[in-house]
Short mmCIF file of C-alpha atoms and ligand atoms in Angstrom, two decimals:
data_model
loop_
_atom_site.label_atom_id
_atom_site.label_comp_id
_atom_site.label_asym_id
_atom_site.label_seq_id
_atom_site.Cartn_x
_atom_site.Cartn_y
_atom_site.Cartn_z
CA UNK O 1 -22.85 -13.50 -86.46
CA UNK O 2 -21.14 -16.79 -87.37
CA UNK O 3 -20.06 -19.38 -84.83
CA UNK O 4 -16.41 -18.38 -84.79
CA UNK O 5 -17.15 -14.74 -83.93
CA UNK O 6 -19.73 -15.77 -81.37
CA UNK O 7 -17.35 -18.12 -79.61
CA UNK O 8 -14.53 -15.53 -79.56
CA UNK O 9 -16.79 -12.88 -77.99
CA UNK O 10 -18.17 -15.41 -75.56
CA UNK O 11 -14.71 -16.63 -74.49
CA UNK O 12 -13.41 -13.08 -74.15
CA UNK O 13 -16.33 -11.99 -71.99
CA UNK O 14 -16.08 -15.07 -69.81
CA UNK O 15 -12.31 -14.74 -69.37
CA UNK O 16 -12.53 -11.04 -68.49
CA UNK O 17 -15.38 -11.62 -66.03
CA UNK O 18 -13.43 -14.41 -64.37
CA UNK O 19 -10.24 -12.31 -64.15
CA UNK O 20 -12.09 -9.27 -62.79
CA UNK O 21 -13.93 -11.22 -60.12
CA UNK O 22 -10.77 -13.00 -59.05
CA UNK O 23 -9.00 -9.62 -59.07
CA UNK O 24 -11.66 -8.19 -56.77
CA UNK O 25 -11.44 -11.17 -54.46
CA UNK O 26 -7.63 -11.07 -54.39
CA UNK O 27 -7.63 -7.31 -53.64
CA UNK O 28 -10.13 -7.56 -50.80
CA UNK O 29 -9.71 -10.98 -49.19
CA UNK O 30 -7.96 -10.79 -45.81
CA UNK O 31 -4.55 -12.33 -46.12
CA UNK O 32 -1.77 -13.27 -43.73
CA UNK O 33 1.75 -11.95 -44.06
CA UNK O 34 4.27 -14.45 -45.36
CA UNK O 35 7.30 -15.29 -43.18
CA UNK O 36 9.60 -14.19 -46.04
CA UNK O 37 8.03 -10.73 -46.10
CA UNK O 38 8.16 -10.30 -42.33
CA UNK O 39 11.82 -11.30 -42.35
CA UNK O 40 12.72 -8.17 -44.32
CA UNK O 41 9.94 -5.68 -43.54
CA UNK O 42 8.10 -4.55 -40.42
CA UNK O 43 4.45 -5.49 -40.03
CA UNK O 44 3.50 -1.82 -39.83
CA UNK O 45 5.08 -1.09 -43.16
CA UNK O 46 3.56 -4.12 -44.88
CA UNK O 47 0.06 -3.18 -43.68
CA UNK O 48 0.39 0.46 -44.68
CA UNK O 49 1.78 -0.39 -48.13
CA UNK O 50 -0.95 -2.96 -48.66
CA UNK O 51 -3.63 -0.40 -47.83
CA UNK O 52 -2.19 1.92 -50.45
CA UNK O 53 -1.68 -0.71 -53.14
CA UNK O 54 -5.02 -2.44 -52.62
CA UNK O 55 -6.79 0.86 -53.21
CA UNK O 56 -4.77 1.24 -56.41
CA UNK O 57 -5.76 -2.26 -57.55
CA UNK O 58 -9.42 -1.48 -56.92
CA UNK O 59 -9.37 1.86 -58.74
CA UNK O 60 -7.58 0.21 -61.62
CA UNK O 61 -10.24 -2.51 -61.87
CA UNK O 62 -12.98 0.12 -61.60
CA UNK O 63 -11.49 2.23 -64.41
CA UNK O 64 -11.29 -0.82 -66.66
CA UNK O 65 -14.86 -1.84 -65.84
CA UNK O 66 -16.11 1.67 -66.60
CA UNK O 67 -14.37 1.66 -69.97
CA UNK O 68 -15.89 -1.70 -70.90
CA UNK O 69 -19.37 -0.57 -69.83
CA UNK O 70 -19.23 2.66 -71.83
CA UNK O 71 -17.94 0.89 -74.95
CA UNK O 72 -20.57 -1.84 -74.65
CA UNK O 73 -23.31 0.73 -74.23
CA UNK O 74 -22.13 2.73 -77.25
CA UNK O 75 -21.65 -0.37 -79.42
CA UNK O 76 -24.89 -2.19 -78.71
CA UNK O 77 -27.44 0.62 -78.28
CA UNK O 78 -28.45 3.36 -80.76
CA UNK O 79 -26.13 5.78 -78.89
CA UNK O 80 -23.12 5.00 -81.08
CA UNK O 81 -25.15 5.44 -84.24
CA UNK O 82 -26.55 8.71 -82.87
CA UNK O 83 -23.05 10.01 -82.30
CA UNK O 84 -22.16 9.00 -85.84
CA UNK O 85 -25.13 10.93 -87.23
CA UNK O 86 -24.05 13.96 -85.24
CA UNK O 87 -20.49 13.96 -86.63
CA UNK O 88 -21.87 13.35 -90.13
CA UNK O 89 -23.86 16.54 -89.94
CA UNK O 90 -20.84 18.40 -88.51
CA UNK O 91 -18.44 17.11 -91.17
CA UNK O 92 -20.61 17.96 -94.16
CA UNK O 93 -20.00 14.67 -95.98
CA UNK O 94 -16.21 14.65 -95.73
CA UNK O 95 -15.31 11.13 -94.50
CA UNK O 96 -11.93 12.12 -93.05
CA UNK O 97 -13.44 14.90 -90.94
CA UNK O 98 -16.24 12.57 -89.93
CA UNK O 99 -13.96 9.97 -88.36
CA UNK O 100 -11.69 12.67 -86.95
CA UNK O 101 -14.56 14.33 -85.06
CA UNK O 102 -15.88 10.97 -83.99
CA UNK O 103 -12.55 9.94 -82.45
CA UNK O 104 -12.06 13.34 -80.87
CA UNK O 105 -15.45 13.11 -79.15
CA UNK O 106 -14.86 9.53 -77.99
CA UNK O 107 -11.35 10.10 -76.60
CA UNK O 108 -12.02 13.61 -75.33
CA UNK O 109 -15.12 12.26 -73.60
CA UNK O 110 -13.14 9.38 -72.14
CA UNK O 111 -10.56 11.79 -70.70
CA UNK O 112 -13.30 13.85 -69.02
CA UNK O 113 -15.16 10.79 -67.80
CA UNK O 114 -12.05 9.30 -66.24
CA UNK O 115 -10.96 12.59 -64.65
CA UNK O 116 -12.56 11.99 -61.22
CA UNK O 117 -11.08 8.52 -60.86
CA UNK O 118 -7.68 9.65 -62.17
CA UNK O 119 -7.76 12.55 -59.74
CA UNK O 120 -8.52 10.26 -56.86
CA UNK O 121 -5.83 7.80 -57.89
CA UNK O 122 -3.15 10.25 -58.97
CA UNK O 123 -3.71 13.04 -56.47
CA UNK O 124 -5.86 12.28 -53.43
CA UNK O 125 -4.45 8.83 -52.77
CA UNK O 126 -0.84 9.93 -53.41
CA UNK O 127 -1.25 12.84 -50.98
CA UNK O 128 -2.98 10.66 -48.39
CA UNK O 129 0.14 8.51 -48.26
CA UNK O 130 2.59 11.41 -48.45
CA UNK O 131 3.92 10.44 -51.85
CA UNK O 132 3.04 13.54 -53.88
CA UNK O 133 4.31 17.13 -53.82
CA UNK O 134 1.96 18.54 -56.41
CA UNK O 135 -0.71 21.20 -56.03
CA UNK O 136 -4.15 20.53 -57.52
CA UNK O 137 -3.46 23.07 -60.26
CA UNK O 138 -0.15 21.45 -61.22
CA UNK O 139 -1.78 18.04 -61.28
CA UNK O 140 -4.57 19.29 -63.53
CA UNK O 141 -2.04 20.93 -65.85
CA UNK O 142 -0.21 17.61 -66.17
CA UNK O 143 -3.45 15.76 -66.76
CA UNK O 144 -4.63 18.05 -69.54
CA UNK O 145 -1.20 18.29 -71.13
CA UNK O 146 -0.82 14.51 -71.26
CA UNK O 147 -4.40 14.17 -72.52
CA UNK O 148 -3.69 16.70 -75.28
CA UNK O 149 -0.51 14.84 -76.29
CA UNK O 150 -2.27 11.52 -76.31
CA UNK O 151 -5.18 12.94 -78.36
CA UNK O 152 -2.71 14.43 -80.84
CA UNK O 153 -1.07 11.03 -81.24
CA UNK O 154 -4.10 8.73 -81.02
CA UNK O 155 -6.72 10.50 -83.12
CA UNK O 156 -4.72 10.73 -86.40
CA UNK O 157 -3.30 7.22 -85.83
CA UNK O 158 -6.74 5.69 -85.42
CA UNK O 159 -8.16 7.70 -88.33
CA UNK O 160 -5.35 6.20 -90.43
CA UNK O 161 -6.26 2.77 -89.09
CA UNK O 162 -9.89 3.31 -90.07
CA UNK O 163 -9.02 4.14 -93.67
CA UNK O 164 -6.57 1.25 -93.99
CA UNK O 165 -9.28 -1.17 -92.85
CA UNK O 166 -11.70 0.23 -95.41
CA UNK O 167 -9.20 0.50 -98.25
CA UNK O 168 -7.39 -2.85 -97.77
CA UNK O 169 -9.99 -5.31 -96.48
CA UNK O 170 -7.66 -8.30 -96.94
CA UNK O 171 -4.20 -7.06 -95.94
CA UNK O 172 -4.91 -4.39 -93.30
CA UNK O 173 -3.71 -6.43 -90.28
CA UNK O 174 -0.23 -6.72 -91.84
CA UNK O 175 -0.13 -3.08 -92.87
CA UNK O 176 -1.41 -1.78 -89.53
CA UNK O 177 0.89 -4.00 -87.45
CA UNK O 178 3.91 -2.91 -89.54
CA UNK O 179 3.09 0.78 -89.43
CA UNK O 180 2.19 0.62 -85.74
CA UNK O 181 5.48 -1.06 -84.79
CA UNK O 182 7.50 1.42 -86.84
CA UNK O 183 5.52 4.27 -85.24
CA UNK O 184 6.21 2.92 -81.75
CA UNK O 185 9.92 2.72 -82.54
CA UNK O 186 9.84 6.32 -83.73
CA UNK O 187 7.94 7.40 -80.62
CA UNK O 188 10.44 5.70 -78.30
CA UNK O 189 13.25 7.34 -80.23
CA UNK O 190 11.76 10.83 -80.19
CA UNK O 191 9.92 11.13 -76.88
CA UNK O 192 13.11 11.67 -74.85
CA UNK O 193 13.68 14.75 -77.04
CA UNK O 194 10.14 15.97 -77.70
CA UNK O 195 7.73 14.74 -75.03
CA UNK O 196 9.61 14.00 -71.80
CA UNK O 197 11.03 17.57 -71.56
CA UNK O 198 7.46 18.91 -71.47
CA UNK O 199 7.04 17.33 -68.05
CA UNK O 200 10.52 17.30 -66.50
CA UNK O 201 13.91 18.95 -66.74
CA UNK O 202 16.88 16.74 -67.51
CA UNK O 203 20.57 17.37 -67.01
CA UNK O 204 23.67 15.19 -66.85
CA UNK O 205 24.29 13.73 -63.39
CA UNK O 206 26.41 16.34 -61.59
CA UNK O 207 28.14 14.32 -58.87
CA UNK O 208 31.64 13.48 -60.23
CA UNK O 209 31.85 10.33 -58.10
CA UNK O 210 28.64 8.96 -59.60
CA UNK O 211 29.78 9.91 -63.11
CA UNK O 212 33.02 8.02 -62.67
CA UNK O 213 31.09 5.03 -61.36
CA UNK O 214 28.90 5.10 -64.45
CA UNK O 215 31.87 5.18 -66.81
CA UNK O 216 33.57 2.30 -64.97
CA UNK O 217 30.40 0.23 -65.07
CA UNK O 218 29.82 0.95 -68.76
CA UNK O 219 33.36 -0.16 -69.57
CA UNK O 220 32.82 -3.33 -67.58
CA UNK O 221 29.45 -4.00 -69.23
CA UNK O 222 30.91 -3.27 -72.67
CA UNK O 223 28.22 -0.75 -73.61
CA UNK O 224 28.79 2.81 -74.85
CA UNK O 225 27.04 4.76 -72.08
CA UNK O 226 28.52 8.21 -71.89
CA UNK O 227 25.92 10.16 -70.08
CA UNK O 228 23.40 9.42 -67.40
CA UNK O 229 20.71 12.02 -66.87
CA UNK O 230 19.06 13.21 -63.71
CA UNK O 231 15.43 14.25 -63.78
CA UNK O 232 13.71 16.66 -61.38
CA UNK O 233 11.07 14.13 -60.32
CA UNK O 234 10.99 15.64 -56.82
CA UNK O 235 8.88 18.49 -58.17
CA UNK O 236 6.03 16.00 -58.38
CA UNK O 237 6.67 12.91 -56.32
CA UNK O 238 8.60 11.50 -53.39
CA UNK O 239 8.87 8.15 -55.12
CA UNK O 240 12.26 6.87 -56.24
CA UNK O 241 12.90 5.39 -59.65
CA UNK O 242 15.16 5.15 -62.69
CA UNK O 243 14.63 4.00 -66.24
CA UNK O 244 16.28 3.20 -69.54
CA UNK O 245 14.70 4.62 -72.67
CA UNK O 246 15.24 5.80 -76.25
CA UNK O 247 16.51 4.07 -79.36
CA UNK O 248 19.71 4.58 -81.34
CA UNK O 249 21.16 8.04 -80.68
CA UNK O 250 18.57 8.83 -78.02
CA UNK O 251 19.31 5.83 -75.76
CA UNK O 252 19.75 7.01 -72.19
CA UNK O 253 19.60 6.09 -68.54
CA UNK O 254 17.54 8.48 -66.43
CA UNK O 255 17.71 8.70 -62.63
CA UNK O 256 15.18 10.46 -60.42
CA UNK O 257 16.82 13.26 -58.42
CA UNK O 258 15.19 11.65 -55.34
CA UNK O 259 17.45 8.64 -55.86
CA UNK O 260 20.59 10.78 -56.04
CA UNK O 261 19.62 12.84 -52.99
CA UNK O 262 18.46 10.09 -50.68
CA UNK O 263 20.43 6.95 -51.55
CA UNK O 264 24.06 6.03 -50.82
CA UNK O 265 26.38 5.91 -53.88
CA UNK O 266 26.70 2.11 -53.62
CA UNK O 267 22.96 1.78 -54.19
CA UNK O 268 22.86 4.37 -56.98
CA UNK O 269 25.54 2.27 -58.64
CA UNK O 270 23.32 -0.82 -58.43
CA UNK O 271 20.41 1.06 -59.98
CA UNK O 272 22.60 2.25 -62.87
CA UNK O 273 23.94 -1.29 -63.33
CA UNK O 274 20.35 -2.59 -63.46
CA UNK O 275 19.47 -0.12 -66.22
CA UNK O 276 22.63 -1.15 -68.06
CA UNK O 277 21.27 -4.69 -67.99
CA UNK O 278 18.23 -3.49 -69.96
CA UNK O 279 20.61 -1.76 -72.37
CA UNK O 280 22.96 -4.68 -72.75
CA UNK O 281 20.19 -7.17 -73.49
CA UNK O 282 18.39 -4.79 -75.88
CA UNK O 283 15.13 -5.06 -73.97
CA UNK O 284 13.56 -2.16 -75.84
CA UNK O 285 14.14 -3.83 -79.22
CA UNK O 286 12.94 -7.17 -77.91
CA UNK O 287 9.84 -5.50 -76.47
CA UNK O 288 9.14 -3.84 -79.81
CA UNK O 289 9.55 -7.09 -81.71
CA UNK O 290 7.27 -9.02 -79.34
CA UNK O 291 4.80 -6.12 -79.35
CA UNK O 292 4.76 -6.13 -83.16
CA UNK O 293 4.11 -9.87 -83.33
CA UNK O 294 1.42 -9.61 -80.65
CA UNK O 295 -0.24 -6.76 -82.54
CA UNK O 296 -0.23 -8.74 -85.78
CA UNK O 297 -1.79 -11.77 -84.11
CA UNK O 298 -4.40 -9.60 -82.39
CA UNK O 299 -5.38 -7.86 -85.63
CA UNK O 300 -5.60 -11.10 -87.63
CA UNK O 301 -7.95 -12.42 -84.97
CA UNK O 302 -9.94 -9.18 -85.01
CA UNK O 303 -10.22 -9.37 -88.80
CA UNK O 304 -11.64 -12.87 -88.59
CA UNK O 305 -14.08 -11.86 -85.84
CA UNK O 306 -15.29 -8.83 -87.83
CA UNK O 307 -15.66 -10.93 -90.99
CA UNK O 308 -18.02 -13.18 -89.04
CA UNK O 309 -20.19 -10.20 -88.05
CA UNK O 310 -21.18 -8.92 -91.47
CA UNK O 311 -24.76 -8.36 -90.42
CA UNK O 312 -23.70 -5.80 -87.81
CA UNK O 313 -24.91 -2.39 -89.08
CA UNK O 314 -21.76 -0.41 -88.19
CA UNK O 315 -19.60 -2.91 -90.11
CA UNK O 316 -21.72 -3.22 -93.20
CA UNK O 317 -21.08 -2.88 -96.11
CA UNK O 318 -17.86 -1.11 -95.03
CA UNK O 319 -16.67 -0.11 -91.58
CA UNK O 320 -18.53 2.97 -90.25
CA UNK O 321 -17.06 5.30 -87.60
CA UNK O 322 -19.39 3.76 -85.00
CA UNK O 323 -17.96 0.34 -85.93
CA UNK O 324 -14.71 1.54 -84.34
CA UNK O 325 -16.45 1.28 -80.96
CA UNK O 326 -16.85 -2.44 -81.38
CA UNK O 327 -13.19 -2.68 -82.39
CA UNK O 328 -12.13 -0.72 -79.29
CA UNK O 329 -14.26 -2.98 -77.12
CA UNK O 330 -12.64 -6.06 -78.60
CA UNK O 331 -9.13 -4.61 -78.15
CA UNK O 332 -9.83 -3.48 -74.56
CA UNK O 333 -11.00 -6.95 -73.53
CA UNK O 334 -8.25 -8.68 -75.46
CA UNK O 335 -5.48 -6.49 -74.00
CA UNK O 336 -6.78 -7.15 -70.51
CA UNK O 337 -6.56 -10.91 -70.86
CA UNK O 338 -3.16 -10.74 -72.60
CA UNK O 339 -1.67 -8.74 -69.70
CA UNK O 340 -0.36 -11.78 -67.80
CA UNK O 341 1.72 -12.78 -70.82
CA UNK O 342 3.10 -9.29 -71.37
CA UNK O 343 3.91 -8.95 -67.69
CA UNK O 344 5.61 -12.35 -67.56
CA UNK O 345 7.93 -11.14 -70.32
CA UNK O 346 8.52 -7.87 -68.49
CA UNK O 347 9.34 -9.69 -65.24
CA UNK O 348 11.84 -11.90 -67.05
CA UNK O 349 13.54 -8.76 -68.45
CA UNK O 350 13.68 -7.32 -64.94
CA UNK O 351 15.20 -10.47 -63.49
CA UNK O 352 17.82 -10.36 -66.23
CA UNK O 353 18.60 -6.71 -65.42
CA UNK O 354 18.85 -7.53 -61.69
CA UNK O 355 21.22 -10.40 -62.47
CA UNK O 356 23.34 -8.04 -64.58
CA UNK O 357 23.52 -5.57 -61.69
CA UNK O 358 24.75 -8.32 -59.38
CA UNK O 359 27.31 -9.56 -61.89
CA UNK O 360 28.66 -6.08 -62.62
CA UNK O 361 28.92 -4.97 -58.99
CA UNK O 362 29.12 -8.24 -57.02
CA UNK O 363 27.31 -6.30 -54.31
CA UNK O 364 24.49 -8.60 -53.24
CA UNK O 365 24.26 -7.05 -49.76
CA UNK O 366 23.84 -3.62 -51.37
CA UNK O 367 21.17 -5.05 -53.65
CA UNK O 368 19.19 -6.29 -50.66
CA UNK O 369 19.49 -2.94 -48.91
CA UNK O 370 18.45 -1.18 -52.13
CA UNK O 371 15.36 -3.32 -52.68
CA UNK O 372 14.29 -2.75 -49.08
CA UNK O 373 14.77 0.98 -49.31
CA UNK O 374 12.99 1.24 -52.68
CA UNK O 375 10.02 -0.78 -51.48
CA UNK O 376 9.73 1.34 -48.33
CA UNK O 377 10.00 4.61 -50.22
CA UNK O 378 7.49 3.68 -52.90
CA UNK O 379 5.09 1.82 -50.58
CA UNK O 380 5.40 -1.29 -52.71
CA UNK O 381 3.30 -4.38 -52.20
CA UNK O 382 6.31 -6.48 -51.22
CA UNK O 383 4.45 -9.74 -51.01
CA UNK O 384 1.47 -9.52 -53.37
CA UNK O 385 -1.34 -12.00 -53.73
CA UNK O 386 -0.05 -14.55 -56.31
CA UNK O 387 -2.97 -13.83 -58.62
CA UNK O 388 -2.32 -10.09 -58.62
CA UNK O 389 1.37 -10.67 -59.15
CA UNK O 390 0.58 -12.92 -62.12
CA UNK O 391 -1.91 -10.50 -63.66
CA UNK O 392 -0.42 -7.09 -63.03
CA UNK O 393 3.18 -7.07 -61.81
CA UNK O 394 5.67 -5.77 -64.39
CA UNK O 395 8.53 -6.35 -61.90
CA UNK O 396 9.21 -9.23 -59.54
CA UNK O 397 8.09 -8.36 -55.99
CA UNK O 398 10.61 -6.91 -53.55
CA UNK O 399 10.73 -10.20 -51.63
CA UNK O 400 11.50 -12.11 -54.85
CA UNK O 401 14.24 -9.66 -55.79
CA UNK O 402 15.78 -9.85 -52.33
CA UNK O 403 15.72 -13.64 -52.41
CA UNK O 404 17.34 -13.66 -55.86
CA UNK O 405 20.16 -11.55 -54.38
CA UNK O 406 20.42 -13.94 -51.40
CA UNK O 407 20.75 -16.82 -53.80
CA UNK O 408 23.63 -15.12 -55.60
CA UNK O 409 25.26 -14.57 -52.24
CA UNK O 410 24.85 -18.26 -51.46
CA UNK O 411 26.57 -19.22 -54.71
CA UNK O 412 29.53 -16.85 -54.40
ZN1 ZN T 501 14.22 -2.53 -64.83
#
């Protein structure tokens, strides 16, 4: 291994270890409740929500650690090579089948290995806090269906990646980043039609008052929203949410039925206006563009690291299926340390969407009531440890969002 590759691996390992240890400390260290949080939420609620979220943080860290350990073990012991020999004998010398079986075993194995932790996190914990309505059987059905979909998407994609790396040793980062970004765009465009309906039923929002509100808001925002959909989330969860998704013709705002059933129309209006903010500022396109650039940078770095490891058996003289394990390890570590940057971007999008909601409705008092209700319903960590917020929060905390609304009130 040359010095460049050595120093990249060393820095990555050090950074991940530092982040994980700090993560553990931040999840477990006893912490007081800030005066801002206790101004808007009861102590009972804050403690209960913290108990729930801290368990989620820990299980998340544990799942990541497990993934890193398994990949390290497979990459640096004869296990990975053994697996490669096995698929070679199964595939009868056909290289495409070889890598296909290899990926299927790795990702299928990962899904089985992570089942207990996913079950704890997605089922036991959710039930313990009264957030889930699912039976064990329904949960398992969802788990295996989403695993099957992700295998169907990941395995051919990564097999394609493998052959591009072998066939175009110089230009593969550019090719892969381009194809990946186009593929993501296609996936965002098509999943509202092909994948989402496998899990939920969607229909246009029925309440005529809400529909009129949506049309008025869309006219005010200057965006062509005609339909807002409601999704039967209550079949699975008591949580409340809404989202904006799709590209081009499939762009849509989706509201959980829980929101429509349990929230006053003024607050539903604020949620819709928030999603219109994402629409108006083209956050999906911006996310894709940033994601594409990030992918390109990551792959160029990976190429340089791999070039410095020519002596590594699974990379020499061309990439072997077991060499993919090393690539996955690199990407897993790299994605973990790039999270704070991705999340900072996401939080800035969310602040922009919140600001749009306030501009469109002028209803800052409603916004405060909404944020309180959402946090209470979803057991949100309203006042997270600053480190956890920095590393993992895709949205500003409830207290931050409430204070942003207060500030608007102060200005108007
Ligand atoms: Zn949002």
